[in-house]
Coordinates of C-alpha atoms in Angstrom, one line a residue:
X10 CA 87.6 106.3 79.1
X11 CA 84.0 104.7 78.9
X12 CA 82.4 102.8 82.1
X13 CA 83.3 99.4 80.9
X14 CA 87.3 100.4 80.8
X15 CA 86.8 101.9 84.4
X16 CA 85.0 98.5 85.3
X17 CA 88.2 96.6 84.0
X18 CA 91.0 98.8 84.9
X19 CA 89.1 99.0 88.1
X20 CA 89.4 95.4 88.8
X21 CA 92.9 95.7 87.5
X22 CA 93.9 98.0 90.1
X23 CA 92.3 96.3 93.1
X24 CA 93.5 93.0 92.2
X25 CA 97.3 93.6 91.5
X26 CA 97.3 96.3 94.1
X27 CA 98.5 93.9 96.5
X28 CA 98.9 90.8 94.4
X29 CA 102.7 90.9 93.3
X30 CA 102.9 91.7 89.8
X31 CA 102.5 95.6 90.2
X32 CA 99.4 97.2 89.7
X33 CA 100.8 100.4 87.9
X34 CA 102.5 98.1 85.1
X35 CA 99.0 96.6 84.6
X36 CA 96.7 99.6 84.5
X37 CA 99.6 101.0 81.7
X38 CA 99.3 97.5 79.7
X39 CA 95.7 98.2 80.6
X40 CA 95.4 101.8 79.3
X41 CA 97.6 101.2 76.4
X42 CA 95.0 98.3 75.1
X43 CA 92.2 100.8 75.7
X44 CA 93.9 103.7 73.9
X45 CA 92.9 105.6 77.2
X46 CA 95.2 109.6 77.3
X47 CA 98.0 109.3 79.8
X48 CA 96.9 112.5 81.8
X49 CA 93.3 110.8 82.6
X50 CA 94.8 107.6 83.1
X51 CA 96.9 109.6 85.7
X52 CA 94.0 110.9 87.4
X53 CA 92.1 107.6 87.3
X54 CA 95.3 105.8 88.8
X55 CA 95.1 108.2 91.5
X56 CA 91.7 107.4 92.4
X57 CA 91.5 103.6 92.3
X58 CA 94.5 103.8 94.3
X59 CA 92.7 105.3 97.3
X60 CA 90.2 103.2 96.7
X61 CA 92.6 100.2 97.7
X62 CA 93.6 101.9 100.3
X63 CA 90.1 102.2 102.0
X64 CA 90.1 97.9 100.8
X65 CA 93.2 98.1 102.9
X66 CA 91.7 99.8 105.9
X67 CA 88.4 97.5 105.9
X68 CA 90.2 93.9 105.4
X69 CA 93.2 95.3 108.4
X70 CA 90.5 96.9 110.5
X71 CA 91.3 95.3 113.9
X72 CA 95.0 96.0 113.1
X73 CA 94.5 99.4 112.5
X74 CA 92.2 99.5 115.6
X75 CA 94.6 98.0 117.4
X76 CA 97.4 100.7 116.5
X77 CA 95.4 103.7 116.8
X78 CA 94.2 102.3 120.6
X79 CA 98.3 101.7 121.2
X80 CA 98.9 105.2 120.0
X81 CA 96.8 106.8 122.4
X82 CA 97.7 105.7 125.5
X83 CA 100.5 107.6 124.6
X84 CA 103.6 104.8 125.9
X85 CA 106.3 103.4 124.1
X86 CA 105.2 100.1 123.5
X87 CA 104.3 97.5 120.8
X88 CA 101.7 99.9 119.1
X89 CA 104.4 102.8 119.4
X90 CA 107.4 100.6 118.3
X91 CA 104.9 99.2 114.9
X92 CA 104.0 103.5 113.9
X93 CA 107.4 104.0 114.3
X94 CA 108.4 101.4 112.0
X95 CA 105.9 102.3 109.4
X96 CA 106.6 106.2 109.7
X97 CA 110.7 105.0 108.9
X98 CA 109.3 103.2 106.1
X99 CA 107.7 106.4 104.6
X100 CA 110.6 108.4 104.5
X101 CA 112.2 107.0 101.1
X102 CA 109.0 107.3 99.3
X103 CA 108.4 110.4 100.8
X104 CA 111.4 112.1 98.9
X105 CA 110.9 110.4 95.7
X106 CA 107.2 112.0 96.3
X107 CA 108.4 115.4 97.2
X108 CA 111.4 116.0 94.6
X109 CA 110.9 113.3 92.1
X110 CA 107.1 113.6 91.5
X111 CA 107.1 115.0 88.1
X112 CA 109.8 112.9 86.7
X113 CA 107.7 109.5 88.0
X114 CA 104.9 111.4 86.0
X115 CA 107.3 111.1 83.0
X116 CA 108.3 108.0 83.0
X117 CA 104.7 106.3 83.4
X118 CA 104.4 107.8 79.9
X119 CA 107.5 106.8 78.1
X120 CA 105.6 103.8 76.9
X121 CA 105.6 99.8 77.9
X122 CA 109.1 98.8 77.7
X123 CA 110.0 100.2 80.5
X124 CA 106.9 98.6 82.3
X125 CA 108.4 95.0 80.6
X126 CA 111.7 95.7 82.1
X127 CA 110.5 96.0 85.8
X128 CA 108.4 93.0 85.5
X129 CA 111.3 91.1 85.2
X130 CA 112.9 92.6 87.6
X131 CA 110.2 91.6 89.8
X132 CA 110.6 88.5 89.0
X133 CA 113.9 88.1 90.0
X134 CA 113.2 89.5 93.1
X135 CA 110.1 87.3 94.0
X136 CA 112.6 84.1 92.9
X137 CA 115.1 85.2 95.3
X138 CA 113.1 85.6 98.2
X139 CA 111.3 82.2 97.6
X140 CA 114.7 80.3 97.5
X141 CA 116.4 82.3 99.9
X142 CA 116.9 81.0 103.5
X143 CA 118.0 84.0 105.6
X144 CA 117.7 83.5 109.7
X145 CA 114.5 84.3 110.8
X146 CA 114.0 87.4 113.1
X147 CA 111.3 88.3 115.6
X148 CA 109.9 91.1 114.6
X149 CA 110.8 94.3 112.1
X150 CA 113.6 96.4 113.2
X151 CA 113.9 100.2 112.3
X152 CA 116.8 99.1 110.0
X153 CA 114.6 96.6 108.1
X154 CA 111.5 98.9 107.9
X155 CA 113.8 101.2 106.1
X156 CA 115.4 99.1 104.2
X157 CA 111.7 98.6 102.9
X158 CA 110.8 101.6 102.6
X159 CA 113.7 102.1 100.0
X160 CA 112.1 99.0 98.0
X161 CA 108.8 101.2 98.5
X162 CA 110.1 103.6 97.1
X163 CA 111.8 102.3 94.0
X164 CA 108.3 100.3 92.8
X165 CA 106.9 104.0 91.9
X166 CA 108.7 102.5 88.7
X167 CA 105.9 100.9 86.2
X168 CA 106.0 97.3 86.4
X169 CA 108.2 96.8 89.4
X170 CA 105.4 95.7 91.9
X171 CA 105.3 97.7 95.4
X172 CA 104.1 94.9 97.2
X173 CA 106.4 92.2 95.7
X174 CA 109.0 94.7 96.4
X175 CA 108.6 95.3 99.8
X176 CA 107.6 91.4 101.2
X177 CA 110.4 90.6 98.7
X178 CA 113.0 92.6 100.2
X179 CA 111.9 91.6 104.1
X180 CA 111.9 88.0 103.3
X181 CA 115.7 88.4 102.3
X182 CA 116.1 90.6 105.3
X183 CA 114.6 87.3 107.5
X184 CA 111.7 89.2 108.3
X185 CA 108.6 86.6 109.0
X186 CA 106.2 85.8 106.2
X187 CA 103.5 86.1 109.0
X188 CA 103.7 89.4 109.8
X189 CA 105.4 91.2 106.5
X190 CA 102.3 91.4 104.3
X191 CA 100.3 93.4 107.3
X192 CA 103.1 95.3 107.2
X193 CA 103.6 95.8 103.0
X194 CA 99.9 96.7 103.2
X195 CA 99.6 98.9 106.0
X196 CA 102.9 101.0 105.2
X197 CA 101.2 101.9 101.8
X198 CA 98.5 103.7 103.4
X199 CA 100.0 107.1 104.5
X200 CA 102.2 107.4 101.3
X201 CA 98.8 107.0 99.0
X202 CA 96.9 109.4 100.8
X203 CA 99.5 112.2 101.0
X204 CA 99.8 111.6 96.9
X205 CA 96.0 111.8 96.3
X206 CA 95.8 115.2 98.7
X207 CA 98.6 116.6 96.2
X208 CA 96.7 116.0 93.2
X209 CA 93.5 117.2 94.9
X210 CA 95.9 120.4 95.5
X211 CA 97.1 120.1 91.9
X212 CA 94.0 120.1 90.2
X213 CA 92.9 123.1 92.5
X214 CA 95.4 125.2 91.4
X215 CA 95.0 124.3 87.9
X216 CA 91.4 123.6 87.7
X217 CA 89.2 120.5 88.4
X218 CA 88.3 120.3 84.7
X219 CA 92.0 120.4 83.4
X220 CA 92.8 117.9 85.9
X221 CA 90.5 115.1 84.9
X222 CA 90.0 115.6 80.7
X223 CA 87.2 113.6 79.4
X224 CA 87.3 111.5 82.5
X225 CA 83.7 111.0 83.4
X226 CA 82.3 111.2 87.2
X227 CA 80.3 107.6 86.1
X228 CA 84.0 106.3 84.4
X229 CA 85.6 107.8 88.0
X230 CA 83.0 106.6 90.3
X231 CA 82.8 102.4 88.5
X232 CA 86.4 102.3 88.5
X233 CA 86.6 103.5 92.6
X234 CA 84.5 100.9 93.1
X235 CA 85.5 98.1 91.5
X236 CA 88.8 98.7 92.6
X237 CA 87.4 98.9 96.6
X238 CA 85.6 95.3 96.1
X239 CA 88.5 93.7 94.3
X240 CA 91.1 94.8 96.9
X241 CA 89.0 94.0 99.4
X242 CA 88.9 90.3 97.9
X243 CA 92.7 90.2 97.1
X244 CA 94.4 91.8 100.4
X245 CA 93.0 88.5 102.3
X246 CA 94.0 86.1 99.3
X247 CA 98.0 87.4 99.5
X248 CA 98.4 87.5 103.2
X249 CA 97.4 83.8 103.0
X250 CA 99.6 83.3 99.9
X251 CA 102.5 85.2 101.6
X252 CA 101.8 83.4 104.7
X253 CA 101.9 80.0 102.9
X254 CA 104.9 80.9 100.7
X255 CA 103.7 80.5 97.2
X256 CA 104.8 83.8 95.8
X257 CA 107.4 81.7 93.5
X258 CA 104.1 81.5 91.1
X259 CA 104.1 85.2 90.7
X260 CA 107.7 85.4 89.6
X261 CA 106.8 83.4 86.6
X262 CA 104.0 85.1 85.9
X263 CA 105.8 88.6 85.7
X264 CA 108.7 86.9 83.9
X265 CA 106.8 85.4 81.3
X266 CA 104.3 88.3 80.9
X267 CA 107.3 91.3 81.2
X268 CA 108.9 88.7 78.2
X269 CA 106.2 88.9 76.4
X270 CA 105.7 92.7 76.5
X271 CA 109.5 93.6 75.7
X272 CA 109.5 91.0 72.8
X273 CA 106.2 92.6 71.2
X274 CA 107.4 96.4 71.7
X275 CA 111.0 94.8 70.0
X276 CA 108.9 93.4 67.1

């Protein structure tokens, strides 16, 4: 991978991450384009994903702020009640993580159709939730943050976008646009950060050098960043498209562009 297909897939990453048309399918569409080996593409995907989460942390700042503060006065209260929700939320993702990491490995290497397939299946999801008119609730139960965390956990799937999934999947729920994509972005967080410490652990064991291939530390370093800047840019852009209820454009977009991609690996 040179520095220009870390600029790109870089952008890739940080744009989709929260955009709903699954960032994974795109950096494999990406990587296939660029002819760029699966195991560097792995470690690569690894990085840029912290990077968004870091875009995450800086655009959510004052909610993070705001949870931490909760947390330490050490009450059960709104703060307490939101952690609680997002730790619930963890725990599907956390088993696929745990038992199931090396079979995800797998299948983001069994080649684009698979990626085709879940873009369509994104797109179903995304068109239900815009037409669907569920009753509206307050705030996020326990119940509903798992219920999310299960459509968390299923978009480790290539193609099938985590966001999508999880705003999706509370909007049928009756979840409030408002306060859903804070939550989609914020539950991300911890799972992220627990997979990039076990492929820091990963590549200790087995050696730095193995780990990363021909993956440069410039290639590494351009795509982190690009993919910090453009998540930075796109975490504000979908709360306001969430919050204005526009995700119906997305659905097309993965239909026609998971069509596409099924219909060329068929031909």
């Amino acid at each position: 991978m040179n520095d220009l297909q870390a600029l790109l897939l870089g952008i890739v990453q940080g744009l989709t991450e929260y955009l709903p048309v699954s960032s994974s399918g795109h950096l494999a569409i990406g990587s296939a384009l660029f002819g760029v080996d699966g195991e560097e593409n792995l470690t690569f995907t690894v990085a840029v994903h912290v990077a968004t989460v870091l875009s995450t942390l800086v655009v959510l700042w004052k909610e993070v702020a705001w949870l931490v503060k909760g947390l330490c006065r050490c009450q059960w209260n709104d703060e307490a009640r939101y952690a609680v929700n997002i730790l619930i939320s963890m725990i599907p993702i956390g088993i696929v993580g745990v038992f199931f990491k090396d079979t995800v490995e797998q299948v983001f290497g069994s080649g684009l159709a698979i990626v085709g397939t879940m873009l369509l299946v994104t797109a179903i999801l995304l068109a239900f939730s815009y037409y669907a008119r569920p009753r509206q609730k307050e705030n996020i139960s326990m119940r509903d943050a798992f219920i999310i965390g299960l459509a968390q956990a299923a978009a480790v799937m290539p193609g099938l976008s985590r966001s999508g999934s999880t705003i999706a999947t509370g909007l049928l729920l009756g979840n409030k646009k408002e306060s859903l994509a804070q939550f989609s972005f914020l539950m991300v967080i911890p799972p992220i950060l627990g997979e990039a410490l076990l492929d820091v652990l990963k590549a200790i064991r087995g050696g730095a050098e193995a780990a990363v291939g021909d993956l440069s530390l410039s290639a590494l370093s351009i795509g982190f960043a690009a993919a910090f800047i453009a998540g930075c840019f796109a975490c504000k852009w979908m709360i306001n498209i969430v919050k204005k209820g526009k995700l119906i454009y997305f659905a097309v977009y993965c239909g026609i562009v998971g069509t596409v991609i099924l219909l060329t690996n068929w031909l």
